[in-house]
Coordinates of C-alpha atoms in Angstrom, one line a residue:
M5 CA 18.2 -16.9 14.5
S6 CA 15.6 -15.2 12.3
Y7 CA 15.9 -16.7 8.9
E8 CA 15.9 -20.1 10.8
L9 CA 12.5 -18.8 12.9
N10 CA 10.9 -17.6 9.1
R11 CA 11.6 -21.2 7.6
K12 CA 9.6 -22.8 10.8
L13 CA 6.8 -20.2 10.7
A14 CA 6.5 -20.4 6.8
A15 CA 6.8 -24.6 6.7
R16 CA 3.9 -26.6 5.3
R17 CA 1.3 -27.5 8.4
E18 CA -0.1 -30.9 8.4
P19 CA -4.0 -31.2 8.3
L20 CA -6.1 -31.3 11.8
P21 CA -6.6 -34.8 13.3
T22 CA -9.8 -35.6 13.3
T23 CA -12.2 -39.0 13.3
A24 CA -15.3 -37.2 11.3
E25 CA -15.9 -37.5 7.4
I26 CA -17.5 -34.1 5.9
D27 CA -19.0 -33.9 2.5
Q28 CA -18.9 -31.0 0.4
V29 CA -22.0 -29.0 1.8
T30 CA -21.6 -29.5 5.1
A31 CA -17.9 -27.9 4.6
D32 CA -19.2 -25.3 2.8
I33 CA -22.1 -24.3 5.4
I34 CA -19.1 -24.3 8.0
R35 CA -16.8 -22.2 5.7
G36 CA -19.7 -19.7 5.3
A37 CA -19.9 -19.6 9.5
F38 CA -16.0 -18.7 9.9
E39 CA -16.6 -15.9 7.0
T40 CA -19.8 -14.5 9.1
V41 CA -17.7 -14.7 12.0
C42 CA -14.9 -12.8 10.4
F43 CA -17.3 -10.0 9.4
E44 CA -19.0 -9.8 12.7
A45 CA -15.4 -8.9 14.2
A46 CA -14.1 -6.6 11.9
T47 CA -17.5 -4.6 11.8
Y48 CA -17.4 -5.0 15.3
L49 CA -14.1 -3.3 15.6
G50 CA -15.3 -1.0 12.9
R51 CA -17.9 0.2 14.9
A52 CA -16.7 0.3 18.2
A53 CA -13.0 1.8 17.4
S54 CA -12.3 5.6 18.3
S55 CA -9.7 6.3 15.6
P56 CA -10.8 7.5 12.3
I57 CA -8.3 5.2 10.4
I58 CA -10.4 2.1 11.7
N59 CA -13.9 3.4 12.3
Q60 CA -13.7 5.6 9.4
S61 CA -11.3 4.2 6.7
N62 CA -11.9 0.4 7.7
E63 CA -7.9 -0.4 7.7
R64 CA -8.7 -3.9 9.5
N65 CA -9.0 -7.4 8.8
A66 CA -10.4 -10.4 10.4
A67 CA -8.8 -14.2 9.6
I68 CA -9.5 -17.6 11.9
V69 CA -6.2 -19.7 12.0
D70 CA -6.6 -23.3 13.0
A71 CA -4.8 -24.9 15.6
H72 CA -1.9 -26.0 13.5
G73 CA -1.1 -22.4 12.2
R74 CA -3.1 -22.6 9.1
L75 CA -5.2 -19.8 7.2
A76 CA -8.5 -21.5 7.8
M77 CA -10.8 -18.1 6.9
G78 CA -9.1 -14.9 5.1
A79 CA -12.3 -12.6 4.5
I80 CA -12.2 -9.5 5.6
G81 CA -10.3 -6.6 5.3
T82 CA -7.4 -5.1 3.0
P83 CA -5.9 -7.8 0.8
Q84 CA -2.6 -8.0 1.9
L85 CA -3.6 -7.9 5.7
T86 CA -5.5 -11.3 5.0
F87 CA -2.3 -13.2 4.1
V88 CA -0.1 -12.0 7.1
N89 CA -1.6 -12.5 10.5
Q90 CA -1.4 -16.4 10.4
M91 CA 2.1 -16.0 10.5
E92 CA 2.2 -14.2 13.5
T93 CA 0.0 -16.0 15.5
R94 CA 2.1 -19.1 14.4
W95 CA 4.8 -17.6 17.0
G96 CA 2.6 -17.6 20.0
L97 CA 1.4 -21.3 18.8
M98 CA 4.8 -22.7 19.2
N99 CA 4.9 -20.9 22.8
Q100 CA 1.4 -21.8 24.0
E101 CA 3.3 -23.0 27.6
R102 CA 5.2 -20.0 27.6
Y103 CA 2.6 -17.5 27.5
D104 CA -0.1 -20.0 29.2
W105 CA -2.6 -20.4 26.9
G106 CA -5.9 -20.9 27.9
P107 CA -9.8 -20.2 27.2
G108 CA -10.3 -16.5 27.6
D109 CA -7.5 -15.5 26.9
V110 CA -6.8 -12.5 24.2
F111 CA -3.0 -11.5 23.2
V112 CA -1.6 -8.6 21.4
A113 CA 1.7 -9.0 18.6
N114 CA 3.4 -6.8 15.9
D115 CA 7.0 -7.9 16.0
P116 CA 8.0 -7.6 12.5
D117 CA 10.8 -10.5 13.4
H118 CA 8.5 -13.0 14.4
G119 CA 5.4 -13.2 11.7
G120 CA 4.6 -10.0 11.7
G121 CA 4.2 -6.9 9.3
H122 CA 5.2 -3.2 10.7
L123 CA 5.0 -2.2 13.9
P124 CA 1.4 -0.3 13.3
D125 CA -0.7 -3.5 12.5
Y126 CA -1.5 -4.8 15.6
N127 CA -3.0 -8.3 15.8
V128 CA -4.7 -9.0 18.6
Y129 CA -5.9 -12.7 18.8
G130 CA -7.6 -15.4 21.2
P131 CA -7.7 -19.1 21.3
V132 CA -10.8 -21.0 20.9
Y133 CA -11.2 -24.5 23.0
D134 CA -13.7 -27.0 22.3
E135 CA -16.0 -28.5 25.9
K136 CA -13.3 -30.9 26.5
G137 CA -10.4 -28.3 26.6
E138 CA -8.6 -28.9 23.1
L139 CA -7.6 -26.0 20.8
I140 CA -9.2 -26.0 17.5
C141 CA -8.6 -21.8 16.5
I142 CA -7.7 -18.9 16.9
Q143 CA -9.7 -15.7 16.4
T144 CA -7.8 -13.3 15.0
L145 CA -8.1 -9.2 14.5
Q146 CA -5.5 -7.0 12.7
A147 CA -5.9 -3.1 12.5
H148 CA -3.5 -0.4 11.7
Q149 CA -2.3 1.8 14.7
G150 CA -1.9 5.3 14.2
D151 CA 1.3 5.8 16.4
T152 CA 3.5 2.9 18.3
G153 CA 5.6 4.8 20.4
G154 CA 9.1 5.1 18.8
K155 CA 10.7 8.3 18.2
D156 CA 8.4 9.7 15.5
P157 CA 4.3 10.0 15.9
G158 CA 3.1 7.1 13.6
G159 CA 6.0 5.2 13.6
F160 CA 7.0 6.1 10.5
T161 CA 11.1 7.5 11.1
L162 CA 12.7 8.5 7.9
E163 CA 16.1 8.0 9.1
A164 CA 15.4 4.4 11.1
T165 CA 18.2 2.2 10.8
D166 CA 16.9 -0.2 13.0
V167 CA 13.2 -1.5 14.4
F168 CA 13.5 -0.2 17.8
T169 CA 13.5 3.4 16.5
E170 CA 9.9 2.8 14.9
G171 CA 7.9 2.3 18.1
V172 CA 7.6 -0.9 20.9
I173 CA 7.8 -4.3 19.5
Y174 CA 4.8 -6.8 21.2
P175 CA 6.1 -10.5 20.0
C176 CA 2.9 -12.2 22.3
L177 CA 1.6 -10.0 25.1
K178 CA -1.5 -11.4 27.2
L179 CA -4.0 -8.3 27.3
V180 CA -6.7 -10.7 28.9
H181 CA -6.3 -13.5 31.0
R182 CA -8.9 -17.0 31.6
G183 CA -11.4 -13.8 30.5
E184 CA -10.0 -11.0 32.9
L185 CA -8.4 -7.7 31.5
R186 CA -4.9 -7.2 32.9
M187 CA -5.2 -3.9 33.6
D188 CA -1.2 -3.6 34.4
V189 CA -0.5 -4.9 30.9
F190 CA -3.5 -3.1 29.3
D191 CA -2.2 0.5 30.5
F192 CA 1.3 -0.5 29.6
V193 CA 0.4 -0.4 26.0
V194 CA -1.9 2.3 26.2
R195 CA 0.9 4.5 28.0
N196 CA 3.5 3.7 25.0
N197 CA 1.2 5.0 22.5
R198 CA 0.7 9.3 22.1
F199 CA -2.9 9.3 20.8
A200 CA -5.7 9.6 23.2
T201 CA -8.1 7.1 20.6
F202 CA -5.9 4.5 20.9
A203 CA -7.1 3.0 24.4
G204 CA -10.6 2.9 22.7
D205 CA -9.1 1.3 19.7
I206 CA -7.1 -1.7 21.4
A207 CA -10.3 -2.1 23.7
A208 CA -12.2 -2.4 20.4
M209 CA -9.8 -4.7 19.5
I210 CA -10.1 -7.1 22.2
G211 CA -14.1 -7.1 22.1
G212 CA -13.9 -7.9 18.3
V213 CA -11.8 -11.0 19.3
Q214 CA -13.8 -12.2 22.6
H215 CA -17.5 -11.5 20.4
A216 CA -16.0 -14.0 17.7
V217 CA -14.6 -16.5 20.0
K218 CA -17.9 -16.7 21.4
M219 CA -19.6 -17.6 18.1
L220 CA -16.8 -20.1 17.1
E221 CA -17.7 -21.6 20.6
D222 CA -21.1 -21.7 19.8
L223 CA -19.9 -22.9 16.2
L224 CA -18.3 -26.0 18.0
G225 CA -21.1 -26.7 20.3
K226 CA -23.6 -26.8 17.3
W227 CA -21.4 -29.3 14.8
G228 CA -18.6 -30.6 17.1
A229 CA -15.4 -30.0 17.2
E230 CA -14.4 -33.3 15.0
T231 CA -16.8 -32.1 12.3
V232 CA -15.4 -28.7 12.3
K233 CA -11.7 -29.7 12.3
A234 CA -12.9 -31.7 8.9
A235 CA -14.2 -29.0 7.4
I236 CA -11.1 -26.6 7.8
N237 CA -9.1 -29.6 6.3
H238 CA -11.8 -29.9 3.0
S239 CA -11.9 -26.6 2.6
I240 CA -7.9 -25.8 2.4
D241 CA -7.6 -28.9 0.9
H242 CA -10.1 -28.0 -1.7
T243 CA -8.5 -24.2 -2.4
E244 CA -5.2 -26.1 -2.9
K245 CA -6.5 -28.6 -5.7
R246 CA -8.5 -25.4 -7.5
M247 CA -5.3 -23.2 -7.1
H248 CA -3.5 -26.0 -9.4
E249 CA -5.9 -26.3 -11.5
E250 CA -5.8 -22.8 -12.6
V251 CA -1.8 -22.8 -13.1
A252 CA -2.4 -26.4 -15.3
K253 CA -4.0 -23.9 -17.7
W254 CA -0.9 -21.4 -18.2
P255 CA 1.8 -22.3 -20.5
D256 CA 5.0 -24.0 -19.1
G257 CA 7.6 -20.8 -19.2
T258 CA 9.4 -18.8 -16.7
Y259 CA 8.3 -15.2 -16.7
E260 CA 9.9 -12.1 -15.1
G261 CA 9.1 -8.7 -13.9
T262 CA 11.6 -6.4 -12.9
V263 CA 10.6 -2.9 -11.1
L264 CA 12.8 -0.1 -9.4
I265 CA 12.2 2.1 -6.3
D266 CA 13.6 5.4 -7.0
H267 CA 15.8 5.8 -3.5
D268 CA 15.6 4.5 -0.2
T269 CA 14.9 7.2 2.5
A270 CA 18.8 7.5 2.4
G271 CA 19.0 9.0 -1.2
T272 CA 20.3 5.7 -2.4
K273 CA 19.2 5.2 -5.8
D274 CA 17.4 2.5 -8.0
I275 CA 16.3 -0.2 -5.7
K276 CA 15.6 -3.0 -7.5
V277 CA 13.1 -6.2 -7.3
H278 CA 13.0 -8.7 -9.1
V279 CA 10.6 -12.0 -10.0
A280 CA 10.7 -14.5 -12.0
C281 CA 7.5 -16.5 -12.0
T282 CA 8.2 -20.5 -13.4
V283 CA 5.0 -22.3 -14.5
K284 CA 5.6 -25.8 -14.7
G285 CA 2.7 -28.4 -15.6
D286 CA 0.4 -27.5 -12.4
Q287 CA 3.0 -25.7 -10.3
L288 CA 3.8 -22.2 -9.8
T289 CA 7.3 -20.8 -8.1
V290 CA 7.6 -17.5 -7.7
D291 CA 11.5 -16.3 -7.0
L292 CA 12.5 -13.4 -5.7
T293 CA 16.4 -14.1 -6.2
G294 CA 17.9 -11.1 -7.6
T295 CA 16.2 -8.6 -5.4
D296 CA 18.3 -5.7 -3.8
D297 CA 20.6 -6.9 -0.7
R298 CA 22.6 -4.1 -0.3
Q299 CA 22.6 -3.9 3.6
D300 CA 23.3 -0.5 3.7
L301 CA 20.0 0.3 2.5
I302 CA 17.3 2.2 4.8
G303 CA 13.8 2.8 5.2
V304 CA 13.0 -0.2 2.5
W305 CA 12.9 -3.9 4.1
N306 CA 9.8 -5.5 4.0
T307 CA 9.1 -8.2 6.5
F308 CA 9.5 -11.8 5.9
A309 CA 5.2 -12.4 6.4
N310 CA 4.3 -9.2 4.6
S311 CA 6.5 -10.3 1.4
R312 CA 4.8 -13.8 1.3
S313 CA 1.4 -11.5 2.0
Y314 CA 2.2 -9.1 -1.2
V315 CA 3.5 -12.0 -3.0
M316 CA 0.2 -14.2 -2.7
T317 CA -1.9 -10.7 -2.9
Q318 CA -1.3 -10.7 -6.8
V319 CA -1.0 -14.1 -7.6
I320 CA -4.5 -14.6 -6.8
T321 CA -5.8 -11.8 -8.6
H322 CA -4.6 -13.9 -11.6
M323 CA -6.9 -16.7 -11.1
D324 CA -10.6 -17.8 -10.4
P325 CA -12.1 -15.0 -8.0
T326 CA -14.3 -17.6 -6.4
I327 CA -11.6 -19.5 -5.2
V328 CA -11.8 -19.9 -0.7
R329 CA -8.9 -17.7 0.6
N330 CA -7.4 -20.1 3.4
E331 CA -3.7 -21.8 3.8
G332 CA -4.6 -24.1 0.6
M333 CA -2.9 -21.3 -1.6
F334 CA 0.5 -21.0 0.2
N335 CA 0.4 -24.8 -0.2
A336 CA 0.1 -24.4 -3.5
V337 CA 2.8 -22.0 -5.0
D338 CA 6.2 -22.1 -3.8
I339 CA 7.4 -18.9 -2.6
V340 CA 11.1 -18.2 -2.5
I341 CA 12.8 -15.4 -0.7
P342 CA 16.6 -14.8 -0.4
E343 CA 17.4 -14.2 3.2
G344 CA 19.3 -10.9 3.2
C345 CA 17.6 -9.3 0.4
I346 CA 14.8 -6.2 1.2
A347 CA 12.0 -8.8 1.4
Q348 CA 13.4 -11.1 3.8
P349 CA 15.9 -8.6 5.9
P350 CA 18.1 -9.3 8.7
P351 CA 16.9 -8.9 12.3
N352 CA 15.6 -5.6 13.8
K353 CA 16.0 -3.8 10.2
P354 CA 13.2 -0.9 10.4
A355 CA 9.8 -2.3 8.7
A356 CA 7.7 0.6 8.7
L357 CA 8.1 1.8 5.5
G358 CA 8.9 -1.5 4.0
S359 CA 4.9 -1.9 3.8
F360 CA 4.9 0.7 1.3
H361 CA 8.0 0.0 -1.0
P362 CA 9.1 -2.7 -1.6
A363 CA 5.6 -4.3 -0.9
C364 CA 4.0 -2.2 -3.4
E365 CA 7.1 -3.5 -5.7
I366 CA 6.7 -7.4 -5.0
T367 CA 3.2 -7.0 -6.0
E368 CA 4.3 -4.9 -9.4
A369 CA 7.0 -7.4 -10.3
V370 CA 4.8 -10.3 -9.8
C371 CA 1.9 -8.7 -12.3
L372 CA 4.4 -8.2 -14.8
A373 CA 5.4 -11.1 -15.1
L374 CA 2.0 -13.0 -14.8
S375 CA 0.6 -10.4 -17.3
Q376 CA 2.6 -12.4 -19.6
V377 CA 0.3 -15.7 -19.2
A378 CA -2.8 -14.5 -17.7
P379 CA -3.4 -10.8 -19.2
E380 CA -6.8 -10.9 -18.6
R381 CA -6.2 -10.8 -14.8
A382 CA -3.3 -8.5 -14.8
Q383 CA -4.4 -5.6 -12.4
P384 CA -1.6 -4.1 -9.9
Q385 CA -2.3 -4.7 -6.4
L386 CA -0.5 -1.7 -5.0
Y387 CA -0.2 1.8 -4.3
K388 CA 3.0 3.5 -5.2
I389 CA 2.6 6.6 -2.6
G390 CA 5.8 6.5 -1.1
M391 CA 4.2 7.4 2.0
P392 CA 0.8 10.0 2.1
N393 CA 1.7 13.5 3.2
A394 CA 1.4 13.1 7.6
V395 CA 0.9 16.3 9.0
I396 CA 1.1 16.3 12.9
G397 CA 0.6 18.8 15.7
F398 CA -0.8 19.7 19.1
D399 CA -4.6 20.8 20.0
D400 CA -5.1 23.4 23.0
N401 CA -5.0 20.9 25.6
G402 CA -1.6 19.8 24.4
M403 CA -2.9 16.7 23.4
M404 CA -1.1 15.3 19.7
W405 CA -3.0 15.1 16.5
M406 CA -2.3 13.3 13.3
D407 CA -3.8 13.7 10.1
Q408 CA -2.2 10.4 8.2
G409 CA -2.7 11.7 4.8
V410 CA -5.3 9.0 3.7
D411 CA -7.0 11.1 1.7
C412 CA -9.9 10.2 -1.1
R413 CA -8.0 10.3 -4.5
S414 CA -7.4 8.8 -7.6
M415 CA -4.3 6.7 -8.1
D416 CA -2.5 3.4 -9.3
V417 CA -5.8 2.3 -10.8
S418 CA -4.3 0.5 -14.3
A419 CA -6.0 -0.8 -17.0
I420 CA -6.8 -4.6 -17.6
K421 CA -7.7 -6.7 -20.8
G422 CA -10.8 -5.0 -22.0
I423 CA -11.5 -2.7 -18.8
D424 CA -10.0 0.9 -18.2
G425 CA -8.8 1.9 -14.7
W426 CA -11.3 3.2 -12.9
G427 CA -12.1 4.3 -9.4
S428 CA -10.2 6.4 -6.8
C429 CA -8.1 4.1 -5.2
P430 CA -6.1 1.5 -6.0
N431 CA -7.5 -2.5 -5.8
S432 CA -5.0 -3.4 -3.2
L433 CA -6.6 -1.4 -0.6
G434 CA -9.8 -3.7 -0.8
N435 CA -12.9 -1.9 1.5
L436 CA -10.3 0.6 2.5
I437 CA -12.3 3.7 2.8
L438 CA -10.7 6.6 2.4
S439 CA -11.2 9.7 4.6
E440 CA -13.7 12.2 3.5
A441 CA -12.9 15.8 3.5
E442 CA -15.4 16.7 5.8
D443 CA -14.8 13.9 8.5
A444 CA -10.5 15.1 8.1
E445 CA -11.8 19.0 8.2
S446 CA -13.8 18.5 11.8
R447 CA -10.9 16.5 13.5
F448 CA -7.9 18.5 12.5
P449 CA -6.9 21.5 11.6
I450 CA -6.5 21.2 7.5
L451 CA -8.7 22.7 4.7
N452 CA -9.0 20.3 2.0
I453 CA -8.9 22.7 -0.8
S454 CA -9.3 20.5 -3.9
R455 CA -9.0 17.4 -5.2
E456 CA -9.6 16.5 -8.9
M457 CA -8.4 14.4 -11.8
T458 CA -5.5 15.4 -14.0
T459 CA -6.2 15.3 -17.6
D460 CA -3.3 12.9 -18.8
G461 CA -2.8 11.7 -15.9
G462 CA -3.8 8.0 -16.5
G463 CA -1.4 6.0 -18.9
A464 CA -2.2 5.3 -22.7
G465 CA -3.2 1.9 -24.0
Q466 CA -5.5 0.2 -25.9
W467 CA -7.6 0.2 -22.2
R468 CA -6.5 3.3 -20.4
G469 CA -5.4 3.8 -17.2
A470 CA -7.4 6.2 -14.2
P471 CA -6.3 9.8 -14.3
G472 CA -4.1 10.2 -11.0
S473 CA -5.3 13.3 -8.8
L474 CA -4.2 16.2 -7.4
N475 CA -4.8 16.7 -3.8
V476 CA -4.4 20.4 -2.4
K477 CA -5.0 20.8 1.4
Q478 CA -3.7 23.9 3.7
V479 CA -2.7 23.8 7.0
L480 CA -4.9 26.2 9.6
K481 CA -1.9 25.9 12.3
P482 CA 1.6 25.4 12.4
T483 CA 2.2 21.9 12.0
S484 CA 5.2 19.6 11.3
A485 CA 5.1 17.2 8.0
M486 CA 6.7 13.6 6.8
A487 CA 6.8 12.7 3.5
W488 CA 9.1 9.9 1.4
M489 CA 8.2 10.5 -2.1
V490 CA 9.5 7.9 -4.1
S491 CA 7.2 6.7 -8.2
A492 CA 8.8 9.7 -9.8
D493 CA 11.8 8.4 -11.7
H494 CA 9.5 4.9 -11.9
P495 CA 5.9 5.8 -11.9
L496 CA 3.5 2.4 -12.4
R497 CA 4.2 0.4 -15.3
G498 CA 2.1 -0.3 -18.3
M499 CA 1.5 -3.6 -19.6
C500 CA 1.6 -5.6 -23.1
G501 CA 2.7 -2.1 -24.7
G502 CA 0.5 0.1 -22.7
D503 CA 1.8 3.5 -21.7
D504 CA 3.5 4.1 -17.8
A505 CA 1.4 6.4 -15.4
I506 CA 2.2 9.7 -14.8
P507 CA 5.2 10.1 -12.1
Y508 CA 4.3 11.4 -8.6
S509 CA 5.1 14.7 -7.2
N510 CA 4.6 16.6 -3.5
H511 CA 4.9 20.3 -2.9
F512 CA 5.0 22.2 0.1
E513 CA 4.2 25.9 1.0
V514 CA 2.7 26.0 -2.6
G515 CA 2.1 30.0 -3.8
A516 CA 4.6 31.0 -1.1
P517 CA 8.1 32.3 -1.3
G518 CA 9.2 29.3 0.1
E519 CA 7.6 26.7 -2.3
R520 CA 9.3 23.9 -2.4
K521 CA 8.9 20.3 -4.7
I522 CA 10.2 17.5 -2.0
E523 CA 12.5 15.4 -4.4
H524 CA 13.3 12.4 -1.8
T525 CA 12.5 13.1 2.1
A526 CA 10.9 15.8 4.2
Q527 CA 10.4 16.5 7.5
D528 CA 9.5 19.9 7.7
L529 CA 7.6 22.6 9.8
L530 CA 4.7 24.0 8.2
P531 CA 3.5 27.6 8.9
E532 CA -0.1 28.3 9.6
G533 CA -2.1 29.0 6.3
A534 CA 0.9 26.3 4.5
V535 CA -0.5 24.7 1.3
I536 CA 0.6 21.4 0.0
A537 CA 0.0 19.6 -2.9
Y538 CA 0.4 15.8 -3.8
Q539 CA 0.0 14.8 -7.1
H540 CA -0.7 10.9 -7.5
G541 CA 0.1 9.1 -10.2
G542 CA -2.5 7.4 -12.4
G543 CA -2.6 4.2 -13.5
A544 CA -0.8 2.6 -16.2
G545 CA -2.3 1.9 -19.7
F546 CA -2.5 -1.7 -21.0
G547 CA -1.9 -2.9 -24.7
L548 CA -1.0 0.0 -27.7
P549 CA -2.4 3.3 -27.4
L550 CA -2.7 2.8 -31.3
L551 CA -5.3 0.1 -31.2
R552 CA -7.7 2.2 -28.8
D553 CA -11.3 2.5 -30.3
P554 CA -11.0 6.3 -31.6
E555 CA -14.4 6.9 -30.4
S556 CA -13.4 6.0 -26.8
V557 CA -10.6 8.4 -27.0
K558 CA -13.1 11.2 -28.0
E559 CA -15.0 10.3 -24.6
D560 CA -12.2 10.5 -22.5
V561 CA -11.7 14.2 -24.2
L562 CA -14.7 15.2 -23.8
D563 CA -14.6 13.6 -20.2
E564 CA -11.3 15.9 -19.6
Y565 CA -9.6 12.2 -18.8
V566 CA -7.1 12.9 -22.1
S567 CA -6.4 16.4 -24.0
P568 CA -6.9 17.1 -27.3
E569 CA -3.0 17.3 -28.1
A570 CA -2.4 13.6 -26.0
A571 CA -5.2 12.1 -28.3
R572 CA -3.2 13.1 -31.3
M573 CA 0.3 12.5 -30.2
K574 CA -0.7 9.5 -27.8
Y575 CA -3.6 7.6 -29.7
G576 CA -3.2 9.1 -33.2
V577 CA -6.2 10.3 -33.4
V578 CA -7.6 13.1 -35.4
L579 CA -10.4 15.0 -33.7
T580 CA -12.8 18.0 -35.3
G581 CA -14.6 20.4 -33.6
S582 CA -14.1 22.2 -30.1
L583 CA -13.9 20.8 -27.0
D584 CA -15.7 24.2 -25.4
D585 CA -18.8 23.7 -27.0
Y586 CA -18.8 19.8 -27.2
T587 CA -18.8 19.6 -31.1
L588 CA -15.7 17.0 -31.3
A589 CA -16.1 14.5 -33.8
V590 CA -13.0 11.7 -35.0
D591 CA -12.0 12.6 -38.7
H592 CA -11.6 8.5 -39.5
A593 CA -9.8 8.6 -42.1
A594 CA -7.1 11.3 -41.1
T595 CA -6.6 9.3 -37.8
E596 CA -6.5 6.0 -40.3
A597 CA -3.5 7.5 -42.0
L598 CA -2.1 8.9 -38.8
R599 CA -1.9 5.9 -37.5
A600 CA -0.1 4.0 -40.1
E601 CA 1.9 6.5 -40.1
M602 CA 3.0 6.6 -36.6
S603 CA 3.3 2.8 -36.4
A604 CA 6.0 2.9 -39.5
M605 CA 7.6 4.9 -37.2
A606 CA 7.4 3.0 -34.1

């Protein structure tokens, strides 16, 4: 049933029936109003939620889905969340009578096998009706929750072989009926979560949806349902047209990308993601045939909806950024995901860690493929982190706390054609704000000792990747810690001749007799005072390093992004003077000779 359901959920939807004609200006005004509503919903949640992962880090997304299940507006949130929640909402739409939909209702869903991502991504949504009682659209609000009520805190169980180990599953659960909170259901959902902050989070999600629904009802009252439906149709059609126009600029052909994951959580090596992007006229097909389908793998299963989302997250970065994010993007691209592979698993496979890997490898493979046709926009939308170091303990009242390891860090920011990698987090995290040291230390018994970029931590290239950072922290009380380490054997790939980024690495109990390197997974007890150090891989390079401007290499050495040794060995740049007293200078004649020698040996 799972594969059949996926086909139904992903099937193309028809336009909304409407009697209204609409012009471009009116359609854009209503589209802008939709974007404002999404901004209001997401901001409401960010300000009202209780847990730092939402009210500090902003890991949330607001979107509007129309009555046919089409994404009408995906405006606010981390990019990969923008394209996933319409699938989960479609399951509810297909079962409106079964779940007794009506005005004032609010639902929650997180089911990986019914259009969802992984369990921690809760999707709260409410239908919007016009004055005649016709369903026009659905306001959705999605956020990552710190726990899911499963075997392990946070919902990330390293040895999970099915989704039931990871937590409580909600295909479609009504939280509010005709405007009245269902206290029995609300208490049930809250009771199946370890964190005291969760009640505030889910209440904030309900409030955000209700606030946005009221705004949409006012919009319908102002413009009329027929005009709003026509505006939705117009916006989706326009996006589809613009997508085809972009693809038509690319040369016909099939462009491939293959990326490997070091291992699954059981240690099985070299999990493969393969993508073939075929351009034929104005049509783009993204085909994941050849992606790993070994059924004994654990921990590396990405849901079908998530896989579609991560494909689209990468595809759109290769196109004009002014194209409106909506269902027209999916209408314009054929996405082929073989049934049974790790990007479309059989029912009930674990899904929590799959949202890290292979999700990120899907985007990376698409980027590698499309870098051959649109290199000027080839920026990987990923985070190759495996999973962050999650540190868990109990306070004096017996309440569980969890530092999820979403610290501010420099990682995975690759160069693109013409621009060096920069910034402190990967583009895929979008407007996610990684947590500040002061905020984390005020909430948890941890001390952030240092966060500093690593010299030579970015891939060399004509344009250089951003250096990765070494994040070091100390636990002030006995705690347990979890980690899944990847991207050591297969770090972020360079493009068009650029070097790969440095590999990730992770050490527990640094400086103590028990110091150990985490090779693939850890679920360890740490004593009071233990130090952990996570080396994040930097961004990859773009273009041949020997083509980099020698003066730019000198500036990188002065900034300590690049060592003097790497300037010579990687870039073929001969420097005179001293870094210590900032008297460095490029010996242009010697550099030209060295580069000629290195090119001849390549």
